[in-house]
Short mmCIF file of C-alpha atoms and ligand atoms in Angstrom, two decimals:
data_model
loop_
_atom_site.label_atom_id
_atom_site.label_comp_id
_atom_site.label_asym_id
_atom_site.label_seq_id
_atom_site.Cartn_x
_atom_site.Cartn_y
_atom_site.Cartn_z
CA MET E 1 60.73 111.81 -126.21
CA LYS E 2 59.09 109.08 -123.95
CA GLU E 3 59.54 110.01 -120.48
CA GLY E 4 62.02 107.51 -118.79
CA ILE E 5 62.17 106.26 -115.32
CA GLY E 6 64.55 108.92 -114.28
CA GLN E 7 62.65 111.66 -115.36
CA ARG E 8 59.59 110.19 -113.73
CA TYR E 9 61.49 109.64 -110.60
CA HIS E 10 62.55 113.28 -110.24
CA LYS E 11 58.91 114.51 -111.22
CA GLU E 12 57.28 112.21 -108.67
CA THR E 13 59.58 112.99 -105.74
CA LYS E 14 59.55 116.86 -105.87
CA TYR E 15 58.65 118.61 -102.73
CA THR E 16 55.83 121.01 -103.09
CA PRO E 17 54.06 122.88 -100.45
CA GLU E 18 51.09 120.30 -100.92
CA SER E 19 53.19 117.36 -100.77
CA ILE E 20 55.03 118.06 -97.71
CA SER E 21 51.88 118.94 -95.66
CA GLY E 22 50.80 116.49 -93.18
CA MET E 23 54.08 114.57 -93.40
CA ALA E 24 54.42 112.77 -90.02
CA LEU E 25 57.14 110.36 -88.56
CA ASP E 26 56.33 107.28 -86.79
CA TRP E 27 59.27 106.83 -84.64
CA SER E 28 58.60 103.49 -83.52
CA GLN E 29 59.55 102.31 -87.27
CA LYS E 30 62.89 104.19 -87.29
CA PRO E 31 65.27 101.57 -88.19
CA PRO E 32 68.73 101.06 -86.38
CA LEU E 33 71.57 103.41 -87.54
CA TYR E 34 74.38 100.89 -87.42
CA LYS E 35 74.87 97.31 -88.91
CA ASP E 36 76.91 94.95 -86.90
CA TYR E 37 78.39 91.40 -87.50
CA SER E 38 78.38 90.53 -83.88
CA GLU E 39 79.62 87.09 -84.23
CA ALA E 40 82.63 88.22 -86.61
CA ARG E 41 86.09 88.35 -85.57
CA MET E 42 87.03 91.72 -85.09
CA ILE E 43 90.33 93.69 -86.05
CA GLY E 44 90.87 96.73 -83.87
CA LEU E 45 92.05 99.65 -85.98
CA PRO E 46 94.65 102.24 -84.75
CA LYS E 47 93.20 105.67 -83.53
CA PRO E 48 92.98 107.67 -86.67
CA GLN E 49 95.72 110.30 -86.68
CA ALA E 50 95.15 113.66 -88.38
CA THR E 51 98.03 114.08 -90.65
CA GLU E 52 100.05 117.23 -91.46
CA THR E 53 98.25 118.03 -94.65
CA PRO E 54 99.45 120.21 -97.47
CA PRO E 55 97.39 123.42 -97.61
CA PHE E 56 93.73 122.64 -99.15
CA GLY E 57 94.06 124.22 -102.19
CA GLU E 58 96.89 121.89 -102.98
CA LEU E 59 94.95 118.92 -102.02
CA LEU E 60 92.38 119.93 -104.53
CA LEU E 61 94.77 120.33 -107.15
CA GLY E 62 96.44 116.97 -106.46
CA ARG E 63 93.25 114.98 -106.33
CA ARG E 64 92.77 113.02 -109.58
CA SER E 65 91.51 109.45 -110.53
CA VAL E 66 94.57 107.10 -110.04
CA ARG E 67 94.03 103.87 -111.66
CA ASN E 68 97.76 102.29 -111.48
CA PHE E 69 99.28 101.26 -108.24
CA THR E 70 102.67 99.90 -106.94
CA ARG E 71 102.70 96.70 -104.85
CA LYS E 72 103.33 98.33 -101.92
CA ALA E 73 100.85 97.43 -99.22
CA LEU E 74 98.71 99.92 -97.40
CA SER E 75 99.37 100.41 -93.81
CA LEU E 76 96.82 99.78 -90.88
CA SER E 77 97.18 103.14 -89.96
CA GLU E 78 96.55 104.64 -93.42
CA LEU E 79 93.37 102.40 -93.77
CA SER E 80 92.25 103.61 -90.36
CA PHE E 81 92.36 107.38 -91.33
CA LEU E 82 90.88 106.65 -94.65
CA LEU E 83 87.80 104.84 -92.97
CA TRP E 84 87.46 107.39 -90.15
CA ALA E 85 87.82 110.38 -92.68
CA SER E 86 85.11 109.06 -95.28
CA ASN E 87 82.39 107.66 -92.89
CA GLY E 88 83.69 107.47 -89.26
CA ILE E 89 82.52 109.47 -86.03
CA ARG E 90 83.69 112.62 -85.48
CA GLN E 91 81.79 113.83 -82.40
CA GLN E 92 79.29 112.30 -79.75
CA GLN E 93 76.85 114.89 -78.61
CA ARG E 94 73.51 114.15 -76.31
CA GLY E 95 73.53 110.41 -77.21
CA HIS E 96 73.74 111.01 -81.04
CA GLU E 97 76.98 110.40 -82.98
CA PHE E 98 77.87 112.65 -85.84
CA ARG E 99 80.23 111.71 -88.74
CA THR E 100 82.97 113.41 -90.56
CA VAL E 101 80.58 113.62 -93.79
CA PRO E 102 77.07 115.21 -93.58
CA SER E 103 74.07 113.09 -94.16
CA ALA E 104 70.53 113.92 -94.86
CA GLY E 105 68.53 113.84 -91.42
CA ALA E 106 71.88 112.25 -89.84
CA LEU E 107 70.34 108.86 -90.88
CA TYR E 108 73.80 107.52 -92.25
CA PRO E 109 72.46 105.06 -94.71
CA ILE E 110 75.79 103.95 -96.16
CA GLU E 111 77.98 101.06 -94.66
CA THR E 112 81.42 100.62 -95.57
CA TYR E 113 83.04 97.37 -96.56
CA VAL E 114 86.68 96.92 -97.03
CA VAL E 115 88.20 94.33 -99.42
CA ALA E 116 91.74 93.84 -98.47
CA ASN E 117 93.97 92.61 -101.03
CA ASN E 118 97.11 93.91 -99.52
CA VAL E 119 97.04 95.51 -96.07
CA GLU E 120 99.63 95.24 -93.37
CA GLU E 121 98.54 93.08 -90.37
CA VAL E 122 95.24 92.12 -92.22
CA SER E 123 94.88 88.99 -93.94
CA PRO E 124 93.27 89.08 -97.32
CA GLY E 125 89.61 89.19 -97.17
CA ILE E 126 86.29 90.94 -96.94
CA TYR E 127 85.62 93.18 -93.98
CA HIS E 128 82.73 95.18 -92.59
CA TYR E 129 83.67 98.56 -91.01
CA SER E 130 82.49 98.71 -87.71
CA ILE E 131 82.04 102.31 -87.31
CA ARG E 132 81.28 102.44 -83.41
CA ALA E 133 83.86 100.13 -82.74
CA HIS E 134 86.43 101.66 -85.48
CA GLY E 135 87.39 98.28 -86.29
CA LEU E 136 87.12 95.58 -89.14
CA GLU E 137 84.59 92.86 -88.78
CA GLU E 138 85.54 89.69 -91.00
CA VAL E 139 82.90 88.76 -93.39
CA ARG E 140 84.76 86.43 -95.71
CA ALA E 141 88.39 85.28 -95.55
CA GLY E 142 90.12 84.93 -98.85
CA ASN E 143 91.65 86.78 -101.95
CA TYR E 144 88.79 88.48 -103.75
CA GLY E 145 90.51 91.16 -105.77
CA GLU E 146 90.20 89.23 -109.14
CA GLU E 147 86.33 88.77 -108.47
CA PHE E 148 85.85 92.34 -107.48
CA ALA E 149 87.75 93.48 -110.47
CA GLN E 150 85.28 91.36 -112.72
CA ALA E 151 82.17 92.62 -110.86
CA ALA E 152 83.46 96.09 -111.83
CA LEU E 153 83.20 95.39 -115.29
CA GLY E 154 86.56 93.94 -115.72
CA GLN E 155 88.30 97.01 -114.20
CA ASP E 156 91.81 95.43 -113.31
CA MET E 157 92.78 98.44 -110.97
CA CYS E 158 90.44 96.50 -108.22
CA GLN E 159 92.78 93.57 -108.28
CA GLU E 160 96.15 95.91 -108.44
CA ALA E 161 94.93 98.24 -105.56
CA PRO E 162 95.98 97.17 -101.97
CA VAL E 163 92.26 98.03 -101.01
CA ILE E 164 89.03 98.65 -102.37
CA ILE E 165 86.40 100.54 -100.00
CA VAL E 166 82.89 99.40 -101.03
CA TRP E 167 79.86 101.42 -100.06
CA THR E 168 76.39 99.96 -99.80
CA ALA E 169 72.95 101.60 -98.83
CA VAL E 170 70.80 100.37 -96.51
CA PHE E 171 67.70 101.99 -98.04
CA GLN E 172 65.17 101.81 -95.21
CA ARG E 173 67.01 103.86 -93.01
CA SER E 174 66.34 107.17 -95.35
CA ARG E 175 63.12 105.88 -96.68
CA TRP E 176 61.77 105.81 -93.36
CA LYS E 177 61.80 109.33 -93.16
CA TYR E 178 62.03 110.57 -96.85
CA HIS E 179 59.93 107.82 -98.51
CA GLU E 180 60.77 107.78 -102.12
CA ARG E 181 62.83 110.98 -102.09
CA ALA E 182 65.11 109.18 -99.79
CA TYR E 183 67.21 107.62 -102.88
CA ARG E 184 68.09 111.23 -104.06
CA TYR E 185 69.60 111.73 -100.47
CA ILE E 186 71.14 108.38 -100.22
CA TYR E 187 73.39 109.04 -103.41
CA LEU E 188 74.19 112.47 -102.42
CA ASP E 189 75.35 110.88 -99.08
CA ALA E 190 77.56 108.44 -100.95
CA GLY E 191 79.15 111.21 -103.12
CA HIS E 192 80.07 113.12 -99.90
CA ILE E 193 81.85 109.91 -98.66
CA GLY E 194 83.56 109.52 -101.92
CA GLN E 195 85.03 112.91 -102.00
CA ASN E 196 86.10 112.76 -98.52
CA LEU E 197 87.88 109.43 -99.15
CA ALA E 198 89.70 110.90 -102.25
CA LEU E 199 90.84 114.10 -100.23
CA ALA E 200 91.89 111.82 -97.19
CA ALA E 201 93.80 109.73 -99.65
CA CYS E 202 95.66 112.70 -101.22
CA SER E 203 96.62 113.92 -97.62
CA LEU E 204 98.37 110.59 -97.36
CA GLU E 205 99.90 110.80 -100.72
CA LEU E 206 97.89 107.93 -101.78
CA GLY E 207 95.82 107.70 -104.93
CA SER E 208 92.23 106.83 -105.33
CA CYS E 209 89.74 106.13 -108.14
CA GLN E 210 85.83 106.19 -107.46
CA VAL E 211 84.03 103.47 -109.38
CA GLY E 212 80.18 103.49 -110.28
CA ALA E 213 80.56 100.84 -112.99
CA LEU E 214 79.62 97.62 -111.26
CA PHE E 215 77.44 94.57 -111.81
CA ASP E 216 75.19 95.16 -108.92
CA ASP E 217 74.03 91.68 -108.22
CA TYR E 218 77.35 90.04 -108.65
CA MET E 219 79.01 92.52 -106.22
CA ASN E 220 76.00 92.05 -103.70
CA GLU E 221 76.65 88.29 -103.97
CA LEU E 222 80.44 88.77 -103.14
CA ILE E 223 79.58 90.64 -99.98
CA GLY E 224 77.02 88.16 -99.00
CA LEU E 225 74.01 90.72 -99.62
CA GLN E 226 70.64 90.00 -101.11
CA GLY E 227 70.46 93.44 -102.86
CA ASP E 228 66.82 94.32 -102.09
CA GLU E 229 67.37 95.97 -98.49
CA GLU E 230 70.91 96.74 -98.72
CA SER E 231 72.79 97.00 -102.20
CA VAL E 232 76.39 98.09 -103.26
CA ILE E 233 76.26 101.46 -105.01
CA TYR E 234 79.69 102.98 -105.33
CA LEU E 235 83.34 101.87 -104.52
CA SER E 236 86.77 103.33 -104.17
CA VAL E 237 90.24 101.75 -105.03
CA VAL E 238 93.25 103.17 -103.16
CA GLY E 239 96.91 102.66 -103.09
CA HIS E 240 100.25 104.09 -103.74
CA PRO E 241 100.41 105.65 -107.49
CA ARG E 242 102.66 104.15 -109.87
C1 FMN Y 1 79.81 108.50 -109.89
C2 FMN Y 1 81.41 108.22 -110.48
C3 FMN Y 1 81.72 106.99 -110.98
C4 FMN Y 1 82.80 106.63 -111.74
N1 FMN Y 1 82.95 105.58 -112.41
C5 FMN Y 1 84.43 105.31 -112.60
C6 FMN Y 1 84.52 103.95 -113.02
O1 FMN Y 1 83.65 102.95 -112.92
N2 FMN Y 1 85.88 103.33 -113.57
C7 FMN Y 1 86.69 104.69 -113.65
O2 FMN Y 1 87.92 104.35 -114.04
N3 FMN Y 1 86.46 105.86 -113.14
C8 FMN Y 1 85.32 106.11 -112.88
N4 FMN Y 1 85.11 107.44 -112.14
C9 FMN Y 1 86.05 108.56 -112.23
C10 FMN Y 1 85.90 109.39 -113.43
O3 FMN Y 1 86.16 108.79 -114.77
C11 FMN Y 1 86.85 110.84 -113.18
O4 FMN Y 1 86.45 111.18 -112.06
C12 FMN Y 1 86.78 111.79 -114.44
O5 FMN Y 1 87.21 111.16 -115.55
C13 FMN Y 1 87.39 112.83 -114.24
O6 FMN Y 1 88.87 112.63 -113.81
P1 FMN Y 1 89.53 113.03 -112.54
O7 FMN Y 1 88.82 112.29 -111.23
O8 FMN Y 1 90.96 112.47 -112.69
O9 FMN Y 1 89.51 114.74 -112.15
C14 FMN Y 1 83.96 107.81 -111.60
C15 FMN Y 1 83.66 109.06 -111.19
C16 FMN Y 1 82.50 109.18 -110.25
C17 FMN Y 1 82.08 110.68 -109.76
#
């Protein structure tokens, strides 16, 4: 069978004693770890409250992909906890911020956007999660659920769910250090974030479904991204299970 791009990628990005010798970092080229929409209107999120969770084993047993939701809105405190648990800051230490998820080289290449379809105290629209400020920066106001459903290959749950969490990758943040191997780590990072979100949702008796089926260009366009330097890679819908 002809070697495909996937096979070639894995072969050509293997670490071997030879390939890692002489690797050096140009610290002057290190990209910023955060993206800001500094001109945007900011909605502050309440301090994330660690909830009284069921035992961890029960959370694992309760997690499943939920694709049908009631019409009940998500509260701002629920959204706050979900964002913090999936990609928020848990600790500041000697000028570095560490998140609730692991990340290769602590480079945190994943940005979080929120499509608010039905969230208390938040008008419908697309927001960027400001990690440092723990707030929402308004990117575009309006009802975009239907368009996100179309951009997710017609998956109606994107319209029905009160919220869609959209994750993008800022490739250079990892590529700066790991070069082409960075793509492996970026997708692993996104997996950790998705799982934290799924378990955090369970802990609030909410349901979620992780979504990888998307028209990349369409979804990037909705968020206002060119798609080369930063691109949507993964999303989750969250709401009250029906
Ligand atoms: C990377 C990834 C992409 C996925 N994409 C979709 C998707 O586009 N649509 C969907 O309905 N489910 C999607 N799922 C959910 C899987 O279908 C689901 O996890 C699987 O069927 C196992 O069921 P469970 O999550 O209920 O245990 C995705 C899951 C992962 C991890």
